[in-house]
CSV table of C-alpha atoms and ligand atoms in Angstrom, one decimal:
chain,number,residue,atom,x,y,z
A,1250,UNK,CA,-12.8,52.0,-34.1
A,1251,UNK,CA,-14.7,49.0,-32.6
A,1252,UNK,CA,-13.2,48.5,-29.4
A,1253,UNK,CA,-13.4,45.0,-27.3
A,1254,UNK,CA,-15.6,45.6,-24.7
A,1255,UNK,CA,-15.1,42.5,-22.0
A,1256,UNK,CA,-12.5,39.5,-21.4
A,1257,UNK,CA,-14.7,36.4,-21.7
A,1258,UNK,CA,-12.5,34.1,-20.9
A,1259,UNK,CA,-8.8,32.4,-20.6
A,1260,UNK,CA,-7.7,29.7,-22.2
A,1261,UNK,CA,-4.6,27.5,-20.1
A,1262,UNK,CA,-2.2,24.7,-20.5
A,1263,UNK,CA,-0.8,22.4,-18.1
A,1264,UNK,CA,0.4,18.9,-17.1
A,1265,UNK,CA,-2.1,18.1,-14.5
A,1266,UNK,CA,-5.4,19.0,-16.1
A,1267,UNK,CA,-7.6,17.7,-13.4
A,1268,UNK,CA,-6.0,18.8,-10.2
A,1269,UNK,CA,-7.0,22.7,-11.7
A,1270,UNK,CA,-10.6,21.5,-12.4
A,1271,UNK,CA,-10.6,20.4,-8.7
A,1272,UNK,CA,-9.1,23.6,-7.8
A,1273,UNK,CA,-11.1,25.8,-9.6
A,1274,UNK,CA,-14.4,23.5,-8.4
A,1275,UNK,CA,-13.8,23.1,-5.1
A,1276,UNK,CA,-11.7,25.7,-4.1
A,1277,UNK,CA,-12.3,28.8,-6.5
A,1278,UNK,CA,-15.9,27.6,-6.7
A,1279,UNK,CA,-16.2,27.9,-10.2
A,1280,UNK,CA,-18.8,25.4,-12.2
A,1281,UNK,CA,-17.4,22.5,-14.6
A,1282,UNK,CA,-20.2,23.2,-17.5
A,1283,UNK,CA,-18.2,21.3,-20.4
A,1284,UNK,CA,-16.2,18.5,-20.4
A,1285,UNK,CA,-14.6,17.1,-23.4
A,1286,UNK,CA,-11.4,14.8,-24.7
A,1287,UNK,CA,-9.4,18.1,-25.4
A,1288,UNK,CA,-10.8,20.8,-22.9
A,1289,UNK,CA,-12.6,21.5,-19.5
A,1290,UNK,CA,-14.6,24.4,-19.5
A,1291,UNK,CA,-15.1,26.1,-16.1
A,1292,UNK,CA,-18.1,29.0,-15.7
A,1293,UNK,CA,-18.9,31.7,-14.0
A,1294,UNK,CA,-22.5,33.1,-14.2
A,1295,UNK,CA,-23.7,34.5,-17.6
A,1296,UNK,CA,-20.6,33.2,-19.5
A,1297,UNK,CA,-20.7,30.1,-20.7
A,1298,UNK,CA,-17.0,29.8,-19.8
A,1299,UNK,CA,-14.7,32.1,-18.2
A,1300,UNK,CA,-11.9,29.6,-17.6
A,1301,UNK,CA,-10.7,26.0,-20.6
A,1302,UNK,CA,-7.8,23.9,-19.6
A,1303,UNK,CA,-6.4,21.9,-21.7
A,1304,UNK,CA,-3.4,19.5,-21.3
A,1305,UNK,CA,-0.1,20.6,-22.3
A,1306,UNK,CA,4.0,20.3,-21.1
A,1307,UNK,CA,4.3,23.2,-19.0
A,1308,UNK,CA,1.9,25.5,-17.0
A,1309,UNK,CA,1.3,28.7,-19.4
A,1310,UNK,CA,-2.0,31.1,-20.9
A,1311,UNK,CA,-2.5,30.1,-25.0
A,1312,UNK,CA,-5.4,32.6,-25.3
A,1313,UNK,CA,-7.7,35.1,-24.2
A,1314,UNK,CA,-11.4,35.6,-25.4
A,1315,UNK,CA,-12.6,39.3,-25.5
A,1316,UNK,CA,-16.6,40.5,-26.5
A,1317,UNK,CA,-17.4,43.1,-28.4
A,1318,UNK,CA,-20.3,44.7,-28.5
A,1319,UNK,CA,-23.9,43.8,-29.8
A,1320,UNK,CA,-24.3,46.0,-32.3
A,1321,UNK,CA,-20.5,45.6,-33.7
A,1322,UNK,CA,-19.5,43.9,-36.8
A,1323,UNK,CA,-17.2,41.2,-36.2
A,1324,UNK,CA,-16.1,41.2,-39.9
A,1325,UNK,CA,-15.3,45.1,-39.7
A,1326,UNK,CA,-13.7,44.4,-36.6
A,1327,UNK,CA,-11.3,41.8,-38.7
A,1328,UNK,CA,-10.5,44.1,-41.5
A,1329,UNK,CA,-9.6,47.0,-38.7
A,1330,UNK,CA,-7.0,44.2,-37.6
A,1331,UNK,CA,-6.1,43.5,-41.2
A,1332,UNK,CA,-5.4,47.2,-41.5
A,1333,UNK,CA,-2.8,47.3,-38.9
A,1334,UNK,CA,-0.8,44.4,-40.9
A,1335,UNK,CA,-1.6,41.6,-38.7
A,1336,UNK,CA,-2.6,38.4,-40.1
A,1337,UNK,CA,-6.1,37.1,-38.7
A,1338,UNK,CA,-8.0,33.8,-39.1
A,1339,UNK,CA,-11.9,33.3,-39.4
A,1340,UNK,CA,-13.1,30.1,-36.9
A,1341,UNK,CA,-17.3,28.9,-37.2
A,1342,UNK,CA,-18.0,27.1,-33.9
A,1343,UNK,CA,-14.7,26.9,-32.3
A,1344,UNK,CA,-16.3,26.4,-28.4
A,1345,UNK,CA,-19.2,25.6,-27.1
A,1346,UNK,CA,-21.6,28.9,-27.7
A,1347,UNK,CA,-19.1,31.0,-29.3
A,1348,UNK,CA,-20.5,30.7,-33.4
A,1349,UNK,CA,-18.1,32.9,-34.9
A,1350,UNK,CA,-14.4,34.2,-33.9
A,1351,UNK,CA,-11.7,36.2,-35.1
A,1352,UNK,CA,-8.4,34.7,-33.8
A,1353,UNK,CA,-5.0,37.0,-33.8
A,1354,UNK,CA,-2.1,36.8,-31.9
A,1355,UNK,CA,-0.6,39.2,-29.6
A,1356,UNK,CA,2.9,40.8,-30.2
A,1357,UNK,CA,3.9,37.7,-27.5
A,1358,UNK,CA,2.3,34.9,-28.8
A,1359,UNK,CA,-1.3,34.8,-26.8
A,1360,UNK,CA,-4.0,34.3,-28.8
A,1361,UNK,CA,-6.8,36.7,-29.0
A,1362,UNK,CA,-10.5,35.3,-29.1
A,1363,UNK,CA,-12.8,38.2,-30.1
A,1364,UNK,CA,-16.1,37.4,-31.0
A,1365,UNK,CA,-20.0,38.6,-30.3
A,1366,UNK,CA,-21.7,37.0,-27.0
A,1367,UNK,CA,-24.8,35.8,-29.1
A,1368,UNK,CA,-25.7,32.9,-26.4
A,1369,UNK,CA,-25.6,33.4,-22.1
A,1370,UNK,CA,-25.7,30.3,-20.1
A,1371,UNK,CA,-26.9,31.8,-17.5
A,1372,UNK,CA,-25.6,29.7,-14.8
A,1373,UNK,CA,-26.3,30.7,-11.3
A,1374,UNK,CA,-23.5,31.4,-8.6
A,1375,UNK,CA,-22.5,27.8,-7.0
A,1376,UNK,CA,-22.8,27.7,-3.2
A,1377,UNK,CA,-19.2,25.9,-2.6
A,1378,UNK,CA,-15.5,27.4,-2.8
A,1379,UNK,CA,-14.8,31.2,-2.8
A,1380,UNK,CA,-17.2,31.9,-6.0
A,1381,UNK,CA,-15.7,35.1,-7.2
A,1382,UNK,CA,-18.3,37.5,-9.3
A,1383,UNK,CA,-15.9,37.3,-12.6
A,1384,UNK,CA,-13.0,36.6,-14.0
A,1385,UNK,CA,-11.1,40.2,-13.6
A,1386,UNK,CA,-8.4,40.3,-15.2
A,1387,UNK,CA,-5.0,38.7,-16.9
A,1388,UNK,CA,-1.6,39.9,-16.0
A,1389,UNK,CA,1.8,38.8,-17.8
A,1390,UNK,CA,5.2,39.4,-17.9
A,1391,UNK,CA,6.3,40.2,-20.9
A,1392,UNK,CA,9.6,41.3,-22.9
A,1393,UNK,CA,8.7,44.4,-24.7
A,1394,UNK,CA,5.9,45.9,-22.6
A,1395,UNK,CA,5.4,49.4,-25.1
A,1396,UNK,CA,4.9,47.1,-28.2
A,1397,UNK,CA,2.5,45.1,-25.9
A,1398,UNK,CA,1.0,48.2,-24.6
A,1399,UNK,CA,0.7,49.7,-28.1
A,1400,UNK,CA,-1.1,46.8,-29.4
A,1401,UNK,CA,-3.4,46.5,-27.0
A,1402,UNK,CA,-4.9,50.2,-27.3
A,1403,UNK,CA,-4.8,50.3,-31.0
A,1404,UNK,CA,-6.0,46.9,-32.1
A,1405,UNK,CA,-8.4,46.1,-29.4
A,1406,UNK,CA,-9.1,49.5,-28.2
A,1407,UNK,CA,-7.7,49.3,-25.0
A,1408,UNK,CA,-7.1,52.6,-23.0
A,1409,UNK,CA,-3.8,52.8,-20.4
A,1410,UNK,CA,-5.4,53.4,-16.9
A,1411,UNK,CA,-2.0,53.9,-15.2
A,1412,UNK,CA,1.9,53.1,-15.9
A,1413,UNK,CA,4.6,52.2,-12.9
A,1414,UNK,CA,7.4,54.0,-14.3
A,1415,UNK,CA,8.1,52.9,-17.3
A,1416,UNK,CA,8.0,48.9,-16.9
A,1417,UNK,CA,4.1,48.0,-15.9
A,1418,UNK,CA,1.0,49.4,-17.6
A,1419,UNK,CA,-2.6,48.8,-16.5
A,1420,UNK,CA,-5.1,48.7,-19.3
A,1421,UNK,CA,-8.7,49.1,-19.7
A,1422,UNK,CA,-11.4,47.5,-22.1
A,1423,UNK,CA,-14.6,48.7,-20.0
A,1424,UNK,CA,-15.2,50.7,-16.9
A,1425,UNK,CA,-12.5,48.5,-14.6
A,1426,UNK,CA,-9.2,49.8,-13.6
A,1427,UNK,CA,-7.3,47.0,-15.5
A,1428,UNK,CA,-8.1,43.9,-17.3
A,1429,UNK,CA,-4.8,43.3,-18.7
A,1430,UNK,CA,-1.3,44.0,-16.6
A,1431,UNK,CA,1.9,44.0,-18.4
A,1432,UNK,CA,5.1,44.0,-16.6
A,1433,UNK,CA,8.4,44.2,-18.5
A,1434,UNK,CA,11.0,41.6,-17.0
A,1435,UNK,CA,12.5,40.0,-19.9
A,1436,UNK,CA,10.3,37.2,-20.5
A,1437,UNK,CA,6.7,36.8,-21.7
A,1438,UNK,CA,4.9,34.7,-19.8
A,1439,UNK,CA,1.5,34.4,-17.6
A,1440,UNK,CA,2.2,36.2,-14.0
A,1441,UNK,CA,-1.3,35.9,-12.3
A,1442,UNK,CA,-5.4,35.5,-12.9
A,1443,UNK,CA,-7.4,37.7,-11.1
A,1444,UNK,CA,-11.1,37.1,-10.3
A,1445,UNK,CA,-13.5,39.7,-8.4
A,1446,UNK,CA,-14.6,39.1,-4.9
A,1447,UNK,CA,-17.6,41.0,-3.5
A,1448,UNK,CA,-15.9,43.1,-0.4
A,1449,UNK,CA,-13.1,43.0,2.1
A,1450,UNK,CA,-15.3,40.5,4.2
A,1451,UNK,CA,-15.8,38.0,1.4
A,1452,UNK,CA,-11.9,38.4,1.2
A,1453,UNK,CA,-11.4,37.8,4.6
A,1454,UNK,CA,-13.8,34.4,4.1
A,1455,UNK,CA,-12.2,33.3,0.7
A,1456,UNK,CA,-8.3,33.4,2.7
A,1457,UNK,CA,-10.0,31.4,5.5
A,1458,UNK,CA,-11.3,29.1,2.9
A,1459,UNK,CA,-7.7,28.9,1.4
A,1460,UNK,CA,-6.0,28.2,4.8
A,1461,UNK,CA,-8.8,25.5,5.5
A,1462,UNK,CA,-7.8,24.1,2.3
A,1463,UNK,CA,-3.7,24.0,2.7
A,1464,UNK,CA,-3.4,26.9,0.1
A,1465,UNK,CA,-1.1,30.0,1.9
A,1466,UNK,CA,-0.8,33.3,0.5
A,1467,UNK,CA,1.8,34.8,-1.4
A,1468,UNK,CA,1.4,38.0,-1.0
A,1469,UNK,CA,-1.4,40.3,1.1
A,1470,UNK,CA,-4.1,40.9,1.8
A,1471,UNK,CA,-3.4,44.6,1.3
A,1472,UNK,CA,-4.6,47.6,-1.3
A,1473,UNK,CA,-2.5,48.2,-4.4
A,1474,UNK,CA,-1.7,52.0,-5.0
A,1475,UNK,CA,-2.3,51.4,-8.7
A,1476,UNK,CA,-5.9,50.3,-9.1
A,1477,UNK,CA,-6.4,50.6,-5.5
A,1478,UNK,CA,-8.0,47.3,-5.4
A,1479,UNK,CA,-7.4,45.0,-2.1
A,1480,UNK,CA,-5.8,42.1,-3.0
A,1481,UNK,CA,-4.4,38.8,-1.9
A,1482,UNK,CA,-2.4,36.3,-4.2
A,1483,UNK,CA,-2.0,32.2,-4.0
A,1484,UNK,CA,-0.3,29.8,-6.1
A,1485,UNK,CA,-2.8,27.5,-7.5
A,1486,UNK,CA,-1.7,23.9,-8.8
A,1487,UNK,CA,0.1,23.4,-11.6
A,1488,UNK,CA,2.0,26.3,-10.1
A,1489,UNK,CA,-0.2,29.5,-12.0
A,1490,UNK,CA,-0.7,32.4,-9.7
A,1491,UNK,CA,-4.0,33.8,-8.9
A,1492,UNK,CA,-5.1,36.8,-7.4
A,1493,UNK,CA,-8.2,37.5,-5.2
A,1494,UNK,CA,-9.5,41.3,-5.6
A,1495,UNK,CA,-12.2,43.9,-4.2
A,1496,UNK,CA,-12.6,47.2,-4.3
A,1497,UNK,CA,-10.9,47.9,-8.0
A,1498,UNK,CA,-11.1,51.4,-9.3
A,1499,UNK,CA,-14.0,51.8,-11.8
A,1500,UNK,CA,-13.7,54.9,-14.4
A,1501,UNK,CA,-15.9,57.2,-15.6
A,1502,UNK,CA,-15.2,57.8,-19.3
A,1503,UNK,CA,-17.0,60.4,-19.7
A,1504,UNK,CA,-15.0,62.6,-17.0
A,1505,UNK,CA,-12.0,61.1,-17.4
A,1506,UNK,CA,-11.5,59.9,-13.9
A,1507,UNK,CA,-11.6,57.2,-11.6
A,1508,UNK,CA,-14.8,57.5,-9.1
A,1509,UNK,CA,-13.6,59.1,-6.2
A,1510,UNK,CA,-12.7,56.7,-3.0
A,1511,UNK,CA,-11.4,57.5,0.8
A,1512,UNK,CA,-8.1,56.0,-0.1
A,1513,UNK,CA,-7.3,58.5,-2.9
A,1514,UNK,CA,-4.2,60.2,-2.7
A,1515,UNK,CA,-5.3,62.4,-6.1
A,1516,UNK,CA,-8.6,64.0,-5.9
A,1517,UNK,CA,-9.9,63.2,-8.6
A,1518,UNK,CA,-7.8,59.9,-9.2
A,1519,UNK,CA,-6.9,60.2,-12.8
A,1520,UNK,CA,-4.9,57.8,-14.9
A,1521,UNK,CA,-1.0,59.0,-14.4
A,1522,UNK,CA,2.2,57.8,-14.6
A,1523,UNK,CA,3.6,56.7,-11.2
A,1524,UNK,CA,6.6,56.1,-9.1
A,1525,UNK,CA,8.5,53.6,-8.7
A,1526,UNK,CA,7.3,53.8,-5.0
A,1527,UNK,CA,6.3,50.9,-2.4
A,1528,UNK,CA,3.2,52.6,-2.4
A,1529,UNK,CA,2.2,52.0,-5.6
A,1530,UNK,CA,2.3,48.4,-5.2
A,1531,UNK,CA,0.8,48.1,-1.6
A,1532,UNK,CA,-0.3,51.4,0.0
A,1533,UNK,CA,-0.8,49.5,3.6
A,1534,UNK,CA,3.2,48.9,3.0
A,1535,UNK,CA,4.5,45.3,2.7
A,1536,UNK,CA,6.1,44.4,-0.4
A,1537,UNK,CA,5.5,41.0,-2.0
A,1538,UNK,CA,8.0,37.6,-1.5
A,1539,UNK,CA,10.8,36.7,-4.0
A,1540,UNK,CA,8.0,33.7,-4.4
A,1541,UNK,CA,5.6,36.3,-6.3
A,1542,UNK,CA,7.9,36.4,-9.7
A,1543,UNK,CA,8.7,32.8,-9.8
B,1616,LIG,FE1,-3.7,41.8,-10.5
């Protein structure tokens, strides 16, 4: 099968358009690159975009973009859709340096993006705000997370890195630990945005940076059991979560196991089911605020 390879980017709605381009400017230390009536189109590196806003009622993600590879066929990549019964539409030039895209939607309503990275901006990393390496990953409540789940692996080709219990799976498209995280708590909607920070000390700087900047955190810093990435969590405006990580597991295919790390509890770490154990969440112990499922 022809399996997405990357998230490219996510697409967002809110009421207050422009204080998230001055967030995710000044704070997150993203670049504005595009800037039209409908959409603001906010880069990181190679990407022309990792991050649109658009204007809309209440804060929520419409869609997310996903590469495949350069040697896939984006047309046998719609029929293998097709085939599973799912209803897909054909889009020339639907953003700036995307030519061609497949559009779906996901058993809860996002959009899917999937289309071949022909063009790279090639911006360089701004100097101001926390500039994070990428956008990591997309995590959402949702209603039914095994027909999520399911849909996932065998339309886009994701593979399950890890389940907590029953309720929250951790999916791969590439080598990280997780690029989508779906929670089961009776709604579907966005729960948080991660980006990649280099290390714990660009962590450390990028909370300092927060603080400076009025914006406390929700929850951490600390290292997730699942993943085992260090994190730390914020509200950004417009009242969408977003998550600040190092560290994340990275597999190796090949083996079949997550490259081995001090922190390991499984030697080698391999993807499992686990407990519904504190540790799973935060290994260093403290358990996130009320304020993190809001
Ligand atoms: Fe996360």
């Amino acid at each position: 099968m022809i399996r997405v390879r990357k998230i490219a980017h996510a697409a967002y709605e809110m009421p207050d358009v422009d204080k998230q381009v001055e967030y995710y400017t000044d704070i997150l230390g993203l670049t504005l690159v595009e800037r039209t009536k409908d959409a603001a189109y906010l880069a990181s590196t190679v990407d022309h975009h990792s991050v649109v806003l658009s204007k809309g009622a209440e804060a929520k993600c419409l869609r997310l973009g996903f590469q495949i590879g350069p040697d896939d066929d984006l047309g046998e990549f719609e029929r293998q859709v097709q085939g599973h019964g799912i209803k897909t539409e054909r889009k020339r030039d639907p953003e700036p340096t995307i030519s061609d895209v497949v559009t779906f939607a996901d058993p809860k309503g996002t959009v899917m993006e999937v289309f071949k990275r022909g063009e790279f901006a090639g911006q360089r990393f701004p100097t101001k705000g926390v500039v994070p390496h990428k956008l990591g990953h997309v995590a959402f409540h949702c209603a039914d997370v095994k027909t999520v789940t399911n849909f996932y692996c065998d339309v886009l080709g994701f593979r399950v890195s890890d389940w907590m219990g029953d309720f929250f799976s951790f999916l791969r498209c590439g080598p990280d630990h997780h690029t989508i995280n779906l929670m089961e708590t009776g709604a579907n909607r966005h729960f948080h945005t991660a980006f990649e920070v280099r290390d714990w000390a660009h962590l450390q700087t990028a909370c300092d940076y927060l603080s400076l900047n009025g914006y406390k955190l929700l929850w951490g810093p600390g290292r997730h059991g699942i993943g085992h990435n260090l994190f730390a969590y914020h509200r950004a405006p417009n009242g969408l979560i977003t998550e600040l990580f190092a560290e994340l597991d990275r597999m190796n295919e090949e083996l079949g196991y997550f490259e081995p790390r001090p922190w390991h509890r499984d030697r080698p770490q391999k993807p499992k089911v686990w407990a519904k154990d504190p540790s799973a969440a935060n290994l260093w112990g403290i358990l996130p605020s009320d304020e993190m499922m809001k």
